[in-house]
Amino acid sequence: MVAAITVSGRIPRLGTPDVLALILAVWVVATLGWTPNVDVTLPSVYLYGACCLLFLAVRHLVTTRRSLLAVGGAYLVGCVIRAVQLIAESLAAGAPARGGALDLNVRYGIEGYNINFTAYSLVTGCVLAIVVTNVSGLPRLIKLGIYAMLPVLAYAVLLSGTRGALVALGGAAICLVVGRLMPRLCALIAAAAAPVALALVPLGITESALLWFESYLGQRTTGDLSGRLVVWPEALAAWSDSLFLGNGPGVFPISNSMGIGAHNLVLTVGNDLGLLGLLIYVAVVASALAVAWLRSASGPRLVSVFLIALLPIWLTGHWEVAMGFWLLLAAVSVFPSAAAAPSGVRQRAAVPTRGTAVGQLRQPVGFDAGVNPRVSIPAP
């Protein structure tokens, strides 16, 4: 954040999402006061804090189309490099011999990298590409370049066999199509479905539906969503022992019988930060998305794609303290102002000019209004 202030040469003007992110960071640090294992909690505290600072830094720096393209483009280039690496390693391992293009029983990854996190990163890159290409006035050549990245990222996700990531990509694609035809309805459905699913799944209410859905996603069926239906009740019970304050970040993975993370956003953050911390976390995300929804014509459609794409990952994986997620959230929140501001020109308030009638304002020339430490199990 200090670097962001130094580069920009200006003091941050904190909005509601920024203030909430700072409150979240303070709450995370406060958990050191009641965690039963400070040595385990401290690294997770650093991760939460780093994500909050990244969120603040991106919101501070991205004020124009050019800066949005620079930040988004840098992440996309990194995703493409990893995707190409994954594809290359899969070719070396005999991927072309795969029985069918949609055979999810054989998985390919990058040596030394978590296969699920790699897939989640590529999904995040796809959503970020959608955000960037919605900027008006973007040169056609740049748009075509970004569009060319999407098949590469999608194919790499397919090779990974991470089913949650594939469901996320499919949902995002459907949401894009439906959003073109019925943007408002699509956005309202996404905004209603996401919190309902996040609330019901950890309680086990949707267990039969999830098992039915899993049966259609290849032969890698375990009957318990690769251990998730076993660990979720344990996570819920552990959280209930310290409902409001939580057990401290990072404690649950080393204290449950399976020795893994909760693999669910609500259960993970609930165990880490308690109900109070979970509400602050949700408030940061909701306030950031609300800015995009209310201040841009494209906002509702982008928010719906964001929610539908991230929902399968939130429900079954660990992405709560992923730098890519927090960067994407920040980019979505600043999209309305950055996309409307000409490159190199920050938005300014209109000021009176000579000859302006009383009570009227004329716009000045150039003004344009307008990775995770938790132990992972295979994705379901």
CSV table of C-alpha atoms in Angstrom, one decimal, residues 72-248:
chain,number,residue,atom,x,y,z
A,72,GLY,CA,-5.8,-6.6,-15.4
A,73,GLY,CA,-3.4,-7.3,-18.3
A,74,ALA,CA,-0.6,-8.1,-15.9
A,75,TYR,CA,-2.7,-10.7,-14.1
A,76,LEU,CA,-3.9,-12.2,-17.4
A,77,VAL,CA,-0.4,-12.5,-18.8
A,78,GLY,CA,0.6,-14.4,-15.7
A,79,CYS,CA,-2.5,-16.7,-16.1
A,80,VAL,CA,-1.6,-17.4,-19.8
A,81,ILE,CA,2.0,-18.3,-18.8
A,82,ARG,CA,0.7,-20.8,-16.3
A,83,ALA,CA,-1.9,-22.1,-18.7
A,84,VAL,CA,0.7,-22.7,-21.4
A,85,GLN,CA,3.0,-24.3,-18.9
A,86,LEU,CA,0.1,-26.7,-17.8
A,87,ILE,CA,-0.7,-27.5,-21.5
A,88,ALA,CA,3.0,-28.2,-22.2
A,89,GLU,CA,3.4,-30.5,-19.3
A,90,SER,CA,0.1,-32.3,-20.1
A,91,LEU,CA,1.4,-32.9,-23.7
A,92,ALA,CA,4.6,-34.3,-22.2
A,93,ALA,CA,2.4,-36.6,-20.1
A,94,GLY,CA,0.4,-37.8,-23.0
A,95,ALA,CA,-2.7,-35.6,-22.9
A,96,PRO,CA,-3.5,-36.1,-26.6
A,97,ALA,CA,-4.1,-39.8,-25.9
A,98,ARG,CA,-7.0,-38.9,-23.6
A,99,GLY,CA,-10.1,-40.9,-24.5
A,100,GLY,CA,-12.4,-37.9,-24.8
A,101,ALA,CA,-12.1,-34.1,-24.6
A,102,LEU,CA,-14.4,-34.1,-21.6
A,103,ASP,CA,-12.7,-37.0,-19.7
A,104,LEU,CA,-12.4,-35.6,-16.2
A,105,ASN,CA,-11.0,-38.7,-14.7
A,106,VAL,CA,-7.5,-37.9,-15.9
A,107,ARG,CA,-6.0,-34.7,-14.4
A,108,TYR,CA,-3.0,-32.7,-15.5
A,109,GLY,CA,-1.3,-30.0,-13.5
A,110,ILE,CA,2.0,-28.1,-13.0
A,111,GLU,CA,4.7,-29.8,-11.0
A,112,GLY,CA,5.0,-28.2,-7.6
A,113,TYR,CA,1.7,-26.3,-7.8
A,114,ASN,CA,-1.7,-27.2,-6.3
A,115,ILE,CA,-3.9,-28.3,-9.2
A,116,ASN,CA,-7.1,-26.9,-7.8
A,117,PHE,CA,-5.6,-23.5,-7.0
A,118,THR,CA,-4.1,-23.3,-10.5
A,119,ALA,CA,-7.6,-23.9,-12.0
A,120,TYR,CA,-9.2,-21.4,-9.7
A,121,SER,CA,-6.6,-18.8,-10.8
A,122,LEU,CA,-7.4,-19.4,-14.4
A,123,VAL,CA,-11.1,-19.0,-13.8
A,124,THR,CA,-10.4,-15.7,-12.0
A,125,GLY,CA,-8.4,-14.6,-15.0
A,126,CYS,CA,-11.3,-15.4,-17.3
A,127,VAL,CA,-13.6,-13.2,-15.3
A,128,LEU,CA,-11.1,-10.4,-15.1
A,129,ALA,CA,-10.8,-10.6,-18.9
A,130,ILE,CA,-14.5,-10.1,-19.2
A,131,VAL,CA,-14.3,-7.1,-16.9
A,132,VAL,CA,-11.4,-5.5,-18.9
A,133,THR,CA,-13.1,-6.1,-22.3
A,134,ASN,CA,-16.2,-4.3,-21.1
A,135,VAL,CA,-14.2,-1.0,-21.0
A,136,SER,CA,-15.5,1.3,-23.8
A,137,GLY,CA,-13.0,2.7,-26.2
A,138,LEU,CA,-10.6,-0.2,-25.8
A,139,PRO,CA,-8.5,-0.6,-29.0
A,140,ARG,CA,-9.8,-3.5,-31.1
A,141,LEU,CA,-6.4,-5.2,-31.3
A,142,ILE,CA,-6.2,-5.3,-27.5
A,143,LYS,CA,-9.7,-6.8,-27.2
A,144,LEU,CA,-8.9,-9.4,-29.8
A,145,GLY,CA,-5.7,-10.3,-27.9
A,146,ILE,CA,-7.7,-10.7,-24.7
A,147,TYR,CA,-10.3,-12.8,-26.4
A,148,ALA,CA,-7.5,-15.0,-27.8
A,149,MET,CA,-6.4,-15.7,-24.2
A,150,LEU,CA,-9.8,-17.1,-23.1
A,151,PRO,CA,-9.6,-20.5,-25.1
A,152,VAL,CA,-6.1,-21.1,-23.8
A,153,LEU,CA,-7.2,-20.5,-20.2
A,154,ALA,CA,-10.4,-22.6,-20.6
A,155,TYR,CA,-8.5,-25.5,-22.2
A,156,ALA,CA,-6.0,-25.5,-19.3
A,157,VAL,CA,-8.9,-25.6,-16.8
A,158,LEU,CA,-10.3,-28.6,-18.7
A,159,LEU,CA,-7.0,-30.4,-18.6
A,160,SER,CA,-6.8,-29.8,-14.8
A,161,GLY,CA,-10.0,-31.8,-14.4
A,162,THR,CA,-11.0,-29.5,-11.5
A,163,ARG,CA,-14.8,-29.9,-11.6
A,164,GLY,CA,-15.6,-26.9,-9.5
A,165,ALA,CA,-13.6,-24.7,-11.8
A,166,LEU,CA,-15.3,-26.2,-14.9
A,167,VAL,CA,-18.7,-25.6,-13.4
A,168,ALA,CA,-17.6,-22.0,-12.7
A,169,LEU,CA,-16.6,-21.5,-16.4
A,170,GLY,CA,-19.8,-23.0,-17.7
A,171,GLY,CA,-21.9,-20.9,-15.4
A,172,ALA,CA,-20.0,-17.8,-16.4
A,173,ALA,CA,-20.5,-18.5,-20.1
A,174,ILE,CA,-24.3,-19.1,-19.6
A,175,CYS,CA,-24.5,-15.9,-17.5
A,176,LEU,CA,-22.8,-13.9,-20.3
A,177,VAL,CA,-25.3,-15.1,-22.9
A,178,VAL,CA,-28.4,-14.7,-20.7
A,179,GLY,CA,-27.1,-11.4,-19.4
A,180,ARG,CA,-27.0,-10.0,-23.0
A,181,LEU,CA,-30.7,-10.9,-23.4
A,182,MET,CA,-32.0,-10.2,-19.9
A,183,PRO,CA,-29.3,-8.3,-17.9
A,184,ARG,CA,-31.4,-7.1,-15.0
A,185,LEU,CA,-33.1,-10.5,-14.5
A,186,CYS,CA,-29.9,-12.4,-14.7
A,187,ALA,CA,-28.2,-10.1,-12.2
A,188,LEU,CA,-31.1,-10.4,-9.8
A,189,ILE,CA,-31.1,-14.2,-10.0
A,190,ALA,CA,-27.3,-14.3,-9.4
A,191,ALA,CA,-27.5,-11.8,-6.5
A,192,ALA,CA,-30.3,-13.9,-4.9
A,193,ALA,CA,-28.9,-17.4,-5.6
A,194,ALA,CA,-25.3,-16.8,-4.3
A,195,PRO,CA,-26.2,-16.0,-0.7
A,196,VAL,CA,-28.9,-18.6,-0.5
A,197,ALA,CA,-26.5,-21.3,-1.8
A,198,LEU,CA,-23.7,-20.1,0.6
A,199,ALA,CA,-26.1,-20.4,3.5
A,200,LEU,CA,-27.7,-23.7,2.7
A,201,VAL,CA,-24.8,-25.9,1.5
A,202,PRO,CA,-22.8,-25.8,4.8
A,203,LEU,CA,-25.9,-26.9,6.7
A,204,GLY,CA,-26.1,-30.1,4.5
A,205,ILE,CA,-29.6,-29.2,3.2
A,206,THR,CA,-28.5,-29.6,-0.4
A,207,GLU,CA,-26.5,-32.8,0.1
A,208,SER,CA,-28.7,-35.0,-2.2
A,209,ALA,CA,-28.7,-32.4,-4.9
A,210,LEU,CA,-24.9,-32.1,-4.8
A,211,LEU,CA,-24.4,-35.8,-5.0
A,212,TRP,CA,-26.9,-36.0,-8.0
A,213,PHE,CA,-25.0,-33.2,-9.7
A,214,GLU,CA,-21.6,-34.9,-9.0
A,215,SER,CA,-22.8,-38.1,-10.7
A,216,TYR,CA,-22.9,-36.2,-14.0
A,217,LEU,CA,-19.3,-34.9,-13.7
A,218,GLY,CA,-17.3,-37.9,-14.7
A,219,GLN,CA,-16.6,-41.2,-13.0
A,220,ARG,CA,-14.5,-39.6,-10.2
A,221,THR,CA,-17.5,-40.0,-7.8
A,222,THR,CA,-16.7,-40.8,-4.2
A,223,GLY,CA,-20.2,-40.5,-2.6
A,224,ASP,CA,-19.1,-37.7,-0.3
A,225,LEU,CA,-17.8,-35.0,-2.7
A,226,SER,CA,-14.2,-36.1,-2.2
A,227,GLY,CA,-14.5,-35.8,1.6
A,228,ARG,CA,-16.4,-32.6,1.7
A,229,LEU,CA,-19.6,-34.1,3.1
A,230,VAL,CA,-17.5,-35.5,5.9
A,231,VAL,CA,-15.5,-32.4,6.8
A,232,TRP,CA,-18.4,-29.9,6.5
A,233,PRO,CA,-20.3,-31.2,9.6
A,234,GLU,CA,-17.0,-31.2,11.6
A,235,ALA,CA,-16.3,-27.6,10.5
A,236,LEU,CA,-19.8,-26.6,11.5
A,237,ALA,CA,-19.4,-28.2,14.9
A,238,ALA,CA,-16.0,-26.6,15.4
A,239,TRP,CA,-17.4,-23.2,14.5
A,240,SER,CA,-20.3,-23.6,16.9
A,241,ASP,CA,-17.8,-23.9,19.8
A,242,SER,CA,-16.8,-20.3,19.2
A,243,LEU,CA,-19.6,-18.9,17.2
A,244,PHE,CA,-19.0,-15.2,17.4
A,245,LEU,CA,-15.2,-14.9,17.7
A,246,GLY,CA,-14.1,-18.0,15.8
A,247,ASN,CA,-11.2,-20.3,16.6
A,248,GLY,CA,-8.5,-18.3,14.9
